PDB file of C-alpha atoms and ligand atoms in Angstrom:
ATOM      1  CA  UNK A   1      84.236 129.512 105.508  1.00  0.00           C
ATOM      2  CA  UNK A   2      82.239 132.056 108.001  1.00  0.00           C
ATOM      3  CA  UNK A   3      79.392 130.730 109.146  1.00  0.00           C
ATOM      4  CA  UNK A   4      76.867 133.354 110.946  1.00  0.00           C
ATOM      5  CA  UNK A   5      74.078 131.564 113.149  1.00  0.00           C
ATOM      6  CA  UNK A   6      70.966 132.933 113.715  1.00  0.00           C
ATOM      7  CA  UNK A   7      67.923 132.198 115.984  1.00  0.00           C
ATOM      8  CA  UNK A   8      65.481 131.144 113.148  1.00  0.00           C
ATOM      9  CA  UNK A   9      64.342 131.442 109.644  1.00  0.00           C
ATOM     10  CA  UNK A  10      63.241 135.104 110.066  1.00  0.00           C
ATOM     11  CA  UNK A  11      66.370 136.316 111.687  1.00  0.00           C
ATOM     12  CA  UNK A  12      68.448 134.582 109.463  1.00  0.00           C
ATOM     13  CA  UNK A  13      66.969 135.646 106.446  1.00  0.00           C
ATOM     14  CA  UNK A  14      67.066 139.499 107.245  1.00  0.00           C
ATOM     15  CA  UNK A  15      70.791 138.791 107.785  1.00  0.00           C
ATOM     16  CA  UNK A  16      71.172 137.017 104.775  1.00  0.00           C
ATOM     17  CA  UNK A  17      69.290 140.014 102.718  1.00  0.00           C
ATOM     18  CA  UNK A  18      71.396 142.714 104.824  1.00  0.00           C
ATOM     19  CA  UNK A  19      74.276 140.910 103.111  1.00  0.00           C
ATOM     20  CA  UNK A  20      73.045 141.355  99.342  1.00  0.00           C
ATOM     21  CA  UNK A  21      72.262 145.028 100.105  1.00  0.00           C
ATOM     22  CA  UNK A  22      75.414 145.527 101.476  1.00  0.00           C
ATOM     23  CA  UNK A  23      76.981 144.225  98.096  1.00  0.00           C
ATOM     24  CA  UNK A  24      74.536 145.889  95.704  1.00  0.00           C
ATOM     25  CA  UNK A  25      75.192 149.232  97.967  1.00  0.00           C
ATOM     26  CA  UNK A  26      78.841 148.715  97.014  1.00  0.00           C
ATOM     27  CA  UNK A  27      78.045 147.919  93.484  1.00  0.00           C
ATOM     28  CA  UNK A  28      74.897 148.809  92.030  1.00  0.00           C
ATOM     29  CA  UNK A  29      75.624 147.011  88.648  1.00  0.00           C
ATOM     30  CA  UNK A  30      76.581 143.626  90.171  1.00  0.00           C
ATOM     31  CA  UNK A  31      76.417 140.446  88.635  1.00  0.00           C
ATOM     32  CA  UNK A  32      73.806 138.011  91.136  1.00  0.00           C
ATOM     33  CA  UNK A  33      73.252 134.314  90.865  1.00  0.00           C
ATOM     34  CA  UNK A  34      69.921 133.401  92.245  1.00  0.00           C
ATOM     35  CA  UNK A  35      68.702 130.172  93.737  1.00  0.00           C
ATOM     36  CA  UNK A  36      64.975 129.081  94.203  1.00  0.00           C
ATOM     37  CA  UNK A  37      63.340 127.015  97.640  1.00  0.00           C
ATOM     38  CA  UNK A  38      62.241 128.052 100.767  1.00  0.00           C
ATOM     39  CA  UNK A  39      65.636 128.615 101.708  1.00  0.00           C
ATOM     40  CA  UNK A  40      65.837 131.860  99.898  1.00  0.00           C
ATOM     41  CA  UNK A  41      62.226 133.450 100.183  1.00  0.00           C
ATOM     42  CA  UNK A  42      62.801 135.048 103.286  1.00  0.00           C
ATOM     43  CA  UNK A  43      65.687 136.586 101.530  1.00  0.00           C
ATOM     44  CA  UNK A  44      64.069 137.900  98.600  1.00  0.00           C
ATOM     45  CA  UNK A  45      61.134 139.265 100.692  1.00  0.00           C
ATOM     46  CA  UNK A  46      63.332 141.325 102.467  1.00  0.00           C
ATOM     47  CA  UNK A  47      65.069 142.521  99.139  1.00  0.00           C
ATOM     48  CA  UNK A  48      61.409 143.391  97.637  1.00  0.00           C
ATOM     49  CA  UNK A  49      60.791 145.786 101.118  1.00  0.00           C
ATOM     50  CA  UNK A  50      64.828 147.289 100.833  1.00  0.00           C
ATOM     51  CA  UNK A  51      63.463 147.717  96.903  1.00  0.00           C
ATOM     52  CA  UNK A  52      60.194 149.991  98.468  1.00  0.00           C
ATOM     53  CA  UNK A  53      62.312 151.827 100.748  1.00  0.00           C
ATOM     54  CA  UNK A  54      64.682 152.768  98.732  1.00  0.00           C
ATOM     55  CA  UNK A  55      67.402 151.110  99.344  1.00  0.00           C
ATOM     56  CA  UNK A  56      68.197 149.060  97.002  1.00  0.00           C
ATOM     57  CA  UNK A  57      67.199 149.205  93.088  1.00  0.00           C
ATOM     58  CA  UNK A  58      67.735 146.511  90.376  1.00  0.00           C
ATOM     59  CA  UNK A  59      67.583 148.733  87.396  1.00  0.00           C
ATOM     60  CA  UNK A  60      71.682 148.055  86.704  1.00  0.00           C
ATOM     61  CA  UNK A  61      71.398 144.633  88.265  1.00  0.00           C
ATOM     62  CA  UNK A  62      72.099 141.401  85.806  1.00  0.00           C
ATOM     63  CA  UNK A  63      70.814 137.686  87.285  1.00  0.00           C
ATOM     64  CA  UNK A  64      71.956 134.521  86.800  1.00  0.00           C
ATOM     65  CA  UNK A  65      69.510 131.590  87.737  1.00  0.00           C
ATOM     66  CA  UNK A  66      70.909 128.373  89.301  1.00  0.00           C
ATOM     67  CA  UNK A  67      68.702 125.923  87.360  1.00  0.00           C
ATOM     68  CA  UNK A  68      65.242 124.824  85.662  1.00  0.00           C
ATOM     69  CA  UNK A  69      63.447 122.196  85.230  1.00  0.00           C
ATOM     70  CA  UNK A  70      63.027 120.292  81.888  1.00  0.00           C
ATOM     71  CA  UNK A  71      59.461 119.129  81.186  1.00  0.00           C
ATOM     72  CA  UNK A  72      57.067 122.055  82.602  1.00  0.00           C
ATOM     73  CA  UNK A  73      56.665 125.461  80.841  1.00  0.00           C
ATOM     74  CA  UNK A  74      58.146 129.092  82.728  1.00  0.00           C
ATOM     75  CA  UNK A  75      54.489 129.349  83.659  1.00  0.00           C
ATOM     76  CA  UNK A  76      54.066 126.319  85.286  1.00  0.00           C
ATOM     77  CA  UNK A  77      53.564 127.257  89.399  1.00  0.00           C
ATOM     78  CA  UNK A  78      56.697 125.022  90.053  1.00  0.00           C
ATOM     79  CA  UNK A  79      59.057 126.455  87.390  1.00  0.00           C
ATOM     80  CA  UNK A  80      61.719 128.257  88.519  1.00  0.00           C
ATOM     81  CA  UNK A  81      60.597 130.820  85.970  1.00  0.00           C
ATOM     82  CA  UNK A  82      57.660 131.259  87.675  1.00  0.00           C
ATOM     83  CA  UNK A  83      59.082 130.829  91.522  1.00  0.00           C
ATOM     84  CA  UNK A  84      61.572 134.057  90.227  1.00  0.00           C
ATOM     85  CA  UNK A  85      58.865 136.318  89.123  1.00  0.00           C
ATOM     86  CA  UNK A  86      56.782 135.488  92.138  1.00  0.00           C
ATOM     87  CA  UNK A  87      59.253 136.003  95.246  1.00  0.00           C
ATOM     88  CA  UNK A  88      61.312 138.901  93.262  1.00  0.00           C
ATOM     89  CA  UNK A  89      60.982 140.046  89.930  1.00  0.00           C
ATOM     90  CA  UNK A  90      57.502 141.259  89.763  1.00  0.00           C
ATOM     91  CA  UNK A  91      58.149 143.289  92.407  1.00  0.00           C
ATOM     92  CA  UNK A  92      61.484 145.446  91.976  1.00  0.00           C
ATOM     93  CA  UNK A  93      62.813 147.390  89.186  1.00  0.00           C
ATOM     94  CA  UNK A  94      65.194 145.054  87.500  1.00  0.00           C
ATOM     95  CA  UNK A  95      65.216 145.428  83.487  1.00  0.00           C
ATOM     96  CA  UNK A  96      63.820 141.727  81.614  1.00  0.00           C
ATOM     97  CA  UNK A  97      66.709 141.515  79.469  1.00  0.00           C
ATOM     98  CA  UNK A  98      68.797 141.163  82.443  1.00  0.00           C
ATOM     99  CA  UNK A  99      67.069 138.464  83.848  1.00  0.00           C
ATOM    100  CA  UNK A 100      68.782 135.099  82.822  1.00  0.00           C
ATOM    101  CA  UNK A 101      67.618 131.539  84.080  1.00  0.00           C
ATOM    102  CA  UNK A 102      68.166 128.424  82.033  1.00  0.00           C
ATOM    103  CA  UNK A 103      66.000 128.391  78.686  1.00  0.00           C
ATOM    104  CA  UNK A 104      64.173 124.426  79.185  1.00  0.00           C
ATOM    105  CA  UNK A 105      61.686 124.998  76.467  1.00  0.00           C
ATOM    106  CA  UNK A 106      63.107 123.706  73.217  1.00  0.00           C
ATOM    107  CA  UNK A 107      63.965 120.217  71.670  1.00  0.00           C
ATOM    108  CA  UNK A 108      67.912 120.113  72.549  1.00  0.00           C
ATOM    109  CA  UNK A 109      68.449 120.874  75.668  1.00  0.00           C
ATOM    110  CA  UNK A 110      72.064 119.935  75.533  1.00  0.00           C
ATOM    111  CA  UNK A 111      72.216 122.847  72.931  1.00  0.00           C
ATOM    112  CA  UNK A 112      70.724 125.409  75.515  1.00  0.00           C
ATOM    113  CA  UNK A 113      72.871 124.009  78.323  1.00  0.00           C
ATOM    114  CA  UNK A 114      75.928 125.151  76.449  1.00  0.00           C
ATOM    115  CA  UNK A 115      74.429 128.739  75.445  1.00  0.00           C
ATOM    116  CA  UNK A 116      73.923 129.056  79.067  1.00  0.00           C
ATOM    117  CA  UNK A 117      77.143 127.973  80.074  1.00  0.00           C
ATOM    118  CA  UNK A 118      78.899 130.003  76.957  1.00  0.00           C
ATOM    119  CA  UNK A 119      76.902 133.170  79.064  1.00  0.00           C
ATOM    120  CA  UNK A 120      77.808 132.575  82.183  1.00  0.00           C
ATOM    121  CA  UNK A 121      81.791 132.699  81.491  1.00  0.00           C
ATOM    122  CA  UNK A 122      81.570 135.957  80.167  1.00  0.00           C
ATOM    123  CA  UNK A 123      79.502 136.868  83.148  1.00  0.00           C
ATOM    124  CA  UNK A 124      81.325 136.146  86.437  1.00  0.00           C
ATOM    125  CA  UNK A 125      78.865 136.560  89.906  1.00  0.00           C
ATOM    126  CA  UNK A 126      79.937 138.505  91.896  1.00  0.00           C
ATOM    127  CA  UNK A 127      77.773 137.123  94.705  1.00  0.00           C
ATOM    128  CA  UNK A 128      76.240 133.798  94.126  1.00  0.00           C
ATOM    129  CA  UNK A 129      73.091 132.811  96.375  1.00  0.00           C
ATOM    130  CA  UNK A 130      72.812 129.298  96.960  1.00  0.00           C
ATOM    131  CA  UNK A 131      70.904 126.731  99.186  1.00  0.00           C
ATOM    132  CA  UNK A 132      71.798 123.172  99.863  1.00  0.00           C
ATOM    133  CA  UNK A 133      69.929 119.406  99.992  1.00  0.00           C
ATOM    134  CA  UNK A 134      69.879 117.218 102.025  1.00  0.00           C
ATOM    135  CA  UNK A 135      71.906 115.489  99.808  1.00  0.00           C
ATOM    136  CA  UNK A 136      74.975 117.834  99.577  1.00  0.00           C
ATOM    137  CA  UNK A 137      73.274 118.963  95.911  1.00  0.00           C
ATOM    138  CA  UNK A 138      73.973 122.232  95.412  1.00  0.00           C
ATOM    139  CA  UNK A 139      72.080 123.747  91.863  1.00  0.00           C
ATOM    140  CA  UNK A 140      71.293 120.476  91.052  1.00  0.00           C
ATOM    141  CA  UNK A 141      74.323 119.035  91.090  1.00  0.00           C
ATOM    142  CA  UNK A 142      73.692 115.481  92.739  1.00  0.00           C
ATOM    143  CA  UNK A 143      76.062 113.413  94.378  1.00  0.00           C
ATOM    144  CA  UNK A 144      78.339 111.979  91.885  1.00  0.00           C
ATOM    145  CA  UNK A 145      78.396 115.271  89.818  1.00  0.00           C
ATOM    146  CA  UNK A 146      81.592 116.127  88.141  1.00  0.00           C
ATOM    147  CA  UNK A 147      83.150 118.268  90.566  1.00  0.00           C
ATOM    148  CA  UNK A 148      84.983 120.381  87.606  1.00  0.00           C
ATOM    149  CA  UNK A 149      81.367 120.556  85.540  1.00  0.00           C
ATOM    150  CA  UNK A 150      79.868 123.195  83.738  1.00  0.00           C
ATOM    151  CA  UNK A 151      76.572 123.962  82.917  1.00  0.00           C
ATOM    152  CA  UNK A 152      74.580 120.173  81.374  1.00  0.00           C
ATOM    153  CA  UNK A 153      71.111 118.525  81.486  1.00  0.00           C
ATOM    154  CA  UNK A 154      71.001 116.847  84.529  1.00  0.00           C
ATOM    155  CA  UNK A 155      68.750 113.242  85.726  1.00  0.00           C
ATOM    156  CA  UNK A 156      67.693 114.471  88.885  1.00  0.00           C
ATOM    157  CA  UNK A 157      68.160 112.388  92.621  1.00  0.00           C
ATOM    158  CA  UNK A 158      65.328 110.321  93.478  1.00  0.00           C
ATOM    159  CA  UNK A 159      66.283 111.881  96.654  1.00  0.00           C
ATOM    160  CA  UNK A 160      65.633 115.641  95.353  1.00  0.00           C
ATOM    161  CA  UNK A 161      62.622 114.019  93.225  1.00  0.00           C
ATOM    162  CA  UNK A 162      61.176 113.016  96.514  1.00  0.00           C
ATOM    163  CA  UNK A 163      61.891 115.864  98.236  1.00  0.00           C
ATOM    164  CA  UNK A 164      60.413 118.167  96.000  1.00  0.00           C
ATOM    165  CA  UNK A 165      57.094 115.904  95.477  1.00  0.00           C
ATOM    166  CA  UNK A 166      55.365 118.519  98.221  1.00  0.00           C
ATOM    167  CA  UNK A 167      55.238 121.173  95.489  1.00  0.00           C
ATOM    168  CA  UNK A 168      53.581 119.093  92.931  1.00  0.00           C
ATOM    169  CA  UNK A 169      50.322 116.699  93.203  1.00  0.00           C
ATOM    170  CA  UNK A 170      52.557 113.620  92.845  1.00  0.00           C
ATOM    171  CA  UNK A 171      55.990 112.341  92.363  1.00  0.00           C
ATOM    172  CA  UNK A 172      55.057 111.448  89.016  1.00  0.00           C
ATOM    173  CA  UNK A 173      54.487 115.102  87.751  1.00  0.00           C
ATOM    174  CA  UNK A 174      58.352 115.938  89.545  1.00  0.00           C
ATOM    175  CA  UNK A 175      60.236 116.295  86.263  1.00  0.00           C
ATOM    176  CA  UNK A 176      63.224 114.176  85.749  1.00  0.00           C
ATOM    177  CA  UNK A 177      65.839 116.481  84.330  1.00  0.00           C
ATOM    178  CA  UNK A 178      66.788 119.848  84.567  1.00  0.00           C
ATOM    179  CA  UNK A 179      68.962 121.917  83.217  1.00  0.00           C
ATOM    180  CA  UNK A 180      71.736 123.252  86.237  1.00  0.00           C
ATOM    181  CA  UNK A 181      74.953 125.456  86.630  1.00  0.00           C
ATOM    182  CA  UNK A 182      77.869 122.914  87.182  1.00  0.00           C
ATOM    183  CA  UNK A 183      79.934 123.217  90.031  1.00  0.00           C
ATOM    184  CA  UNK A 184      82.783 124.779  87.980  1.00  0.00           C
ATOM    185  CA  UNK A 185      80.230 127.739  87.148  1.00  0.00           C
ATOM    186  CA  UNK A 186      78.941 127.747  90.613  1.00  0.00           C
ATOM    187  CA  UNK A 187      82.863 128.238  91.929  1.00  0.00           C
ATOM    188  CA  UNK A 188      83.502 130.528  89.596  1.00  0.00           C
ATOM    189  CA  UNK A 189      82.009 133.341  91.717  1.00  0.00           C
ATOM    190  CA  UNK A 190      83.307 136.119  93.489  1.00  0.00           C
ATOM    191  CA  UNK A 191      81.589 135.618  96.638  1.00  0.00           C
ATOM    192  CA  UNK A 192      78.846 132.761  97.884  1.00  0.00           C
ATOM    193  CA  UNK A 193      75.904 133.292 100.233  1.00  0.00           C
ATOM    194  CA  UNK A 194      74.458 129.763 100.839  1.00  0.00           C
ATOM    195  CA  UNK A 195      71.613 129.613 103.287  1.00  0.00           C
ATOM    196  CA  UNK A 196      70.704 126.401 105.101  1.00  0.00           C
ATOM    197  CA  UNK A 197      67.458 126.693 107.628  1.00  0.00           C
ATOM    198  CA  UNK A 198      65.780 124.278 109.810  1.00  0.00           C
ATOM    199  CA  UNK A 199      66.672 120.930 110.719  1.00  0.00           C
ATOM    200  CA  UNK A 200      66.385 118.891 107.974  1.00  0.00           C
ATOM    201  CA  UNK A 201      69.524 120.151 106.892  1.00  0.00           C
ATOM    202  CA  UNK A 202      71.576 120.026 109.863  1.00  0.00           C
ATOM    203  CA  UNK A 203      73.232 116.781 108.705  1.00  0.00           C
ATOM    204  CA  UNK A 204      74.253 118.093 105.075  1.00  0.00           C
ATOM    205  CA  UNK A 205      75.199 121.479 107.029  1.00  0.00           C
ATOM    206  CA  UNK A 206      78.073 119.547 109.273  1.00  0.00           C
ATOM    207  CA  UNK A 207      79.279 117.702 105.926  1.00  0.00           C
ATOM    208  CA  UNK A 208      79.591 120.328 104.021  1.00  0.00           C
ATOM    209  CA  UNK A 209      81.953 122.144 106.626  1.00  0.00           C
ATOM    210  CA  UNK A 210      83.618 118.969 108.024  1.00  0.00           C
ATOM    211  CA  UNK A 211      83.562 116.348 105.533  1.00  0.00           C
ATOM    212  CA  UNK A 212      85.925 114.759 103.010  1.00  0.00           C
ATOM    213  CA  UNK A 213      86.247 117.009 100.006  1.00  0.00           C
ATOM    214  CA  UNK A 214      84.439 114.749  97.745  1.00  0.00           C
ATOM    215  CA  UNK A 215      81.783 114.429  94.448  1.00  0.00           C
ATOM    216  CA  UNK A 216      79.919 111.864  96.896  1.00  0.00           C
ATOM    217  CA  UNK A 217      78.734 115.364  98.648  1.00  0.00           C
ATOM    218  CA  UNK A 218      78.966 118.123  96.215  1.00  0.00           C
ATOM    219  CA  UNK A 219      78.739 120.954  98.630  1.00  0.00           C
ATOM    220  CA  UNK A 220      81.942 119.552 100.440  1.00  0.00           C
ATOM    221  CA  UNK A 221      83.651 121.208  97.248  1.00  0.00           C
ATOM    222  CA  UNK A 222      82.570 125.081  98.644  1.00  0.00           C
ATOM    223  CA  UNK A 223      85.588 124.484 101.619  1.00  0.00           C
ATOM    224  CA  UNK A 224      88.330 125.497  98.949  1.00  0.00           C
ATOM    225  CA  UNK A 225      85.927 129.090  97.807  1.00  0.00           C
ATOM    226  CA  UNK A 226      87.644 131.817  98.792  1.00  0.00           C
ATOM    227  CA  UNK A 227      85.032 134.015 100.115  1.00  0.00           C
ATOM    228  CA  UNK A 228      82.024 132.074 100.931  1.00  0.00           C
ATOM    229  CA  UNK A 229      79.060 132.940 103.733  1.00  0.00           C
ATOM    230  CA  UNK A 230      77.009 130.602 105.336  1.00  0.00           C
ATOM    231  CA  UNK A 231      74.120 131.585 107.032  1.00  0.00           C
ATOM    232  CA  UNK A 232      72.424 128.825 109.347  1.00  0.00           C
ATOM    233  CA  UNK A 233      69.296 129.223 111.702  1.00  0.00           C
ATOM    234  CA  UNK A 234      70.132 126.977 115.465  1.00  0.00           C
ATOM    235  CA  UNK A 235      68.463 123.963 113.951  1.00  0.00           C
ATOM    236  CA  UNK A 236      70.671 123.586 110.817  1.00  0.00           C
ATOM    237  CA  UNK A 237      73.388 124.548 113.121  1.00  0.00           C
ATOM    238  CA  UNK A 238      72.800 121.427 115.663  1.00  0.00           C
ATOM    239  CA  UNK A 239      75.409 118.888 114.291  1.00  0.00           C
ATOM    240  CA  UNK A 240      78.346 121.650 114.363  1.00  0.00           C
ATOM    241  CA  UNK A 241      79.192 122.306 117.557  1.00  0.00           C
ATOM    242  CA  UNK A 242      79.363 126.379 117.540  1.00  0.00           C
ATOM    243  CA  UNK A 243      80.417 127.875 120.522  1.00  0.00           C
ATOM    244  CA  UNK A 244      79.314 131.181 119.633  1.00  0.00           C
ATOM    245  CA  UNK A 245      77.110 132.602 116.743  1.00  0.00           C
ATOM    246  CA  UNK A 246      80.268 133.324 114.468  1.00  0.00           C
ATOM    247  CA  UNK A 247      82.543 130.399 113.538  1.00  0.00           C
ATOM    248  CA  UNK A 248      85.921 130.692 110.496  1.00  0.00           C
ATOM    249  CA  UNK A 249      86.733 126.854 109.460  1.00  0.00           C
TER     250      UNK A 249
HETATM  251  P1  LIG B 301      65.203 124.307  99.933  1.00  0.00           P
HETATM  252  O1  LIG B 301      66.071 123.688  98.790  1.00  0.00           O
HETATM  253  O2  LIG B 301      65.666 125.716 100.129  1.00  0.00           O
HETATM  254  O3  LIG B 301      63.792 124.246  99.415  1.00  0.00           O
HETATM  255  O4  LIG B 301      65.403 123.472 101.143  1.00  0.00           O
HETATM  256  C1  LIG B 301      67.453 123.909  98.768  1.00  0.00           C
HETATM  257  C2  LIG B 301      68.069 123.042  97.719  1.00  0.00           C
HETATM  258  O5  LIG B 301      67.568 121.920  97.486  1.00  0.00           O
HETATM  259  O6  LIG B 301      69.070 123.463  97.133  1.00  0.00           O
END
């Protein structure tokens, strides 16, 4: 694991964005899994300005969405869907049919889990974005996930539920499924960025590097990726200990 800290949310998320230009630079027909939250809007606003200068285009570019919700349409303001087209896709050059984020809008979901799943084999990432909660979740794999699981309809967390309450008028509108990558699909990926910011996290931040390997914290399971970035501001970095901004465990 490298972790990379940063002062705060701004200065991490430019670094976090210099990373994914850095990657589409290399390869301008990469495969990229996206992740929705705050975490990651930093990040894409920096990709939309690299996108306006020049830098950057998304016309060769294929996308592979984390999760959805089940229960709220793609237009819905808290779909991811919706979050997507808001933070990124309205604003760069990257072809629809490319776009891919879990289909939540017909009868069996368990059905559209398994297209999605059946797409994302024959679509390895080669850089997968991802934040973390305070749970360990990562997608929406909640503690207790299947640590070898592949893409399935998901109950979510009360924990999550509650967390994500602030986005919606009450907890009682906070769906209670989704449809997510498993954590098989999420570590079968070239390369992960994950992006933790602020201190809320700084707890799940020092599990995830020094815990047990374990489906009780499903973001313990990212110590055995090969290549993985993390990118923390001071505050999610408190619990760790870093001597200087650049730490290998
Ligand atoms: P956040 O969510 O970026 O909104 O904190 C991250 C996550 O729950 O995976």
């Amino acid at each position: 694991m490298q972790i990379y800290k940063y002062k705060d949310y701004d200065a991490a998320s430019n670094a976090a964005a210099n990373l994914v230009i850095q990657e589409i630079i290399k390869k301008p027909n990469m495969i990229l899994g996206l992740a929705t939250g705050v975490s990651p809007i930093g990040l894409y606003q920096n990709l939309v300005k690299a996108y306006e200068n020049d830098i950057i285009s998304f016309k060769k570019i294929k996308t592979f969405n984390l999760d959805e919700y089940v229960g709220i349409n793609n237009d819905h303001p808290q779909s991811y869907h919706y979050f997507m087209n808001h933070y990124l896709f309205d604003y760069v050059d990257i072809l629809p049919e490319n776009i891919n984020i879990p289909a939540t809008d017909k009868k069996n979901i368990e059905e559209l889990a398994e297209e999605y799943n059946i797409k994302l084999f024959g679509n390895q990432r080669d850089l997968q974005i991802l934040g973390i909660g305070k749970n360990g979740h990562i997608g929406f794999n909640e503690p207790g996930s299947q640590l070898g699981g592949q893409t399935y309809k998901v109950k979510l967390d009360e924990q999550t539920r509650k967390d994500n309450s602030r986005y919606f008028n009450s907890i009682d509108e906070v769906p209670k499924y989704a449809i997510t990558m498993g954590i098989k699909n999420i570590m079968y990926s070239k390369k992960i960025l994950l992006i933790a910011l602020g201190e809320s996290k700084a707890e799940a931040v020092y599990k995830m590097v020094h815990g047990i390997v374990s489906d009780d914290f499903p973001a313990s399971i990212l110590q055995l990726h090969p290549d993985i970035t993390i990118i923390v501001d001071e505050a999610a970095a408190s619990k760790l200990n870093m001597k200087s901004d650049h730490l290998v465990f």
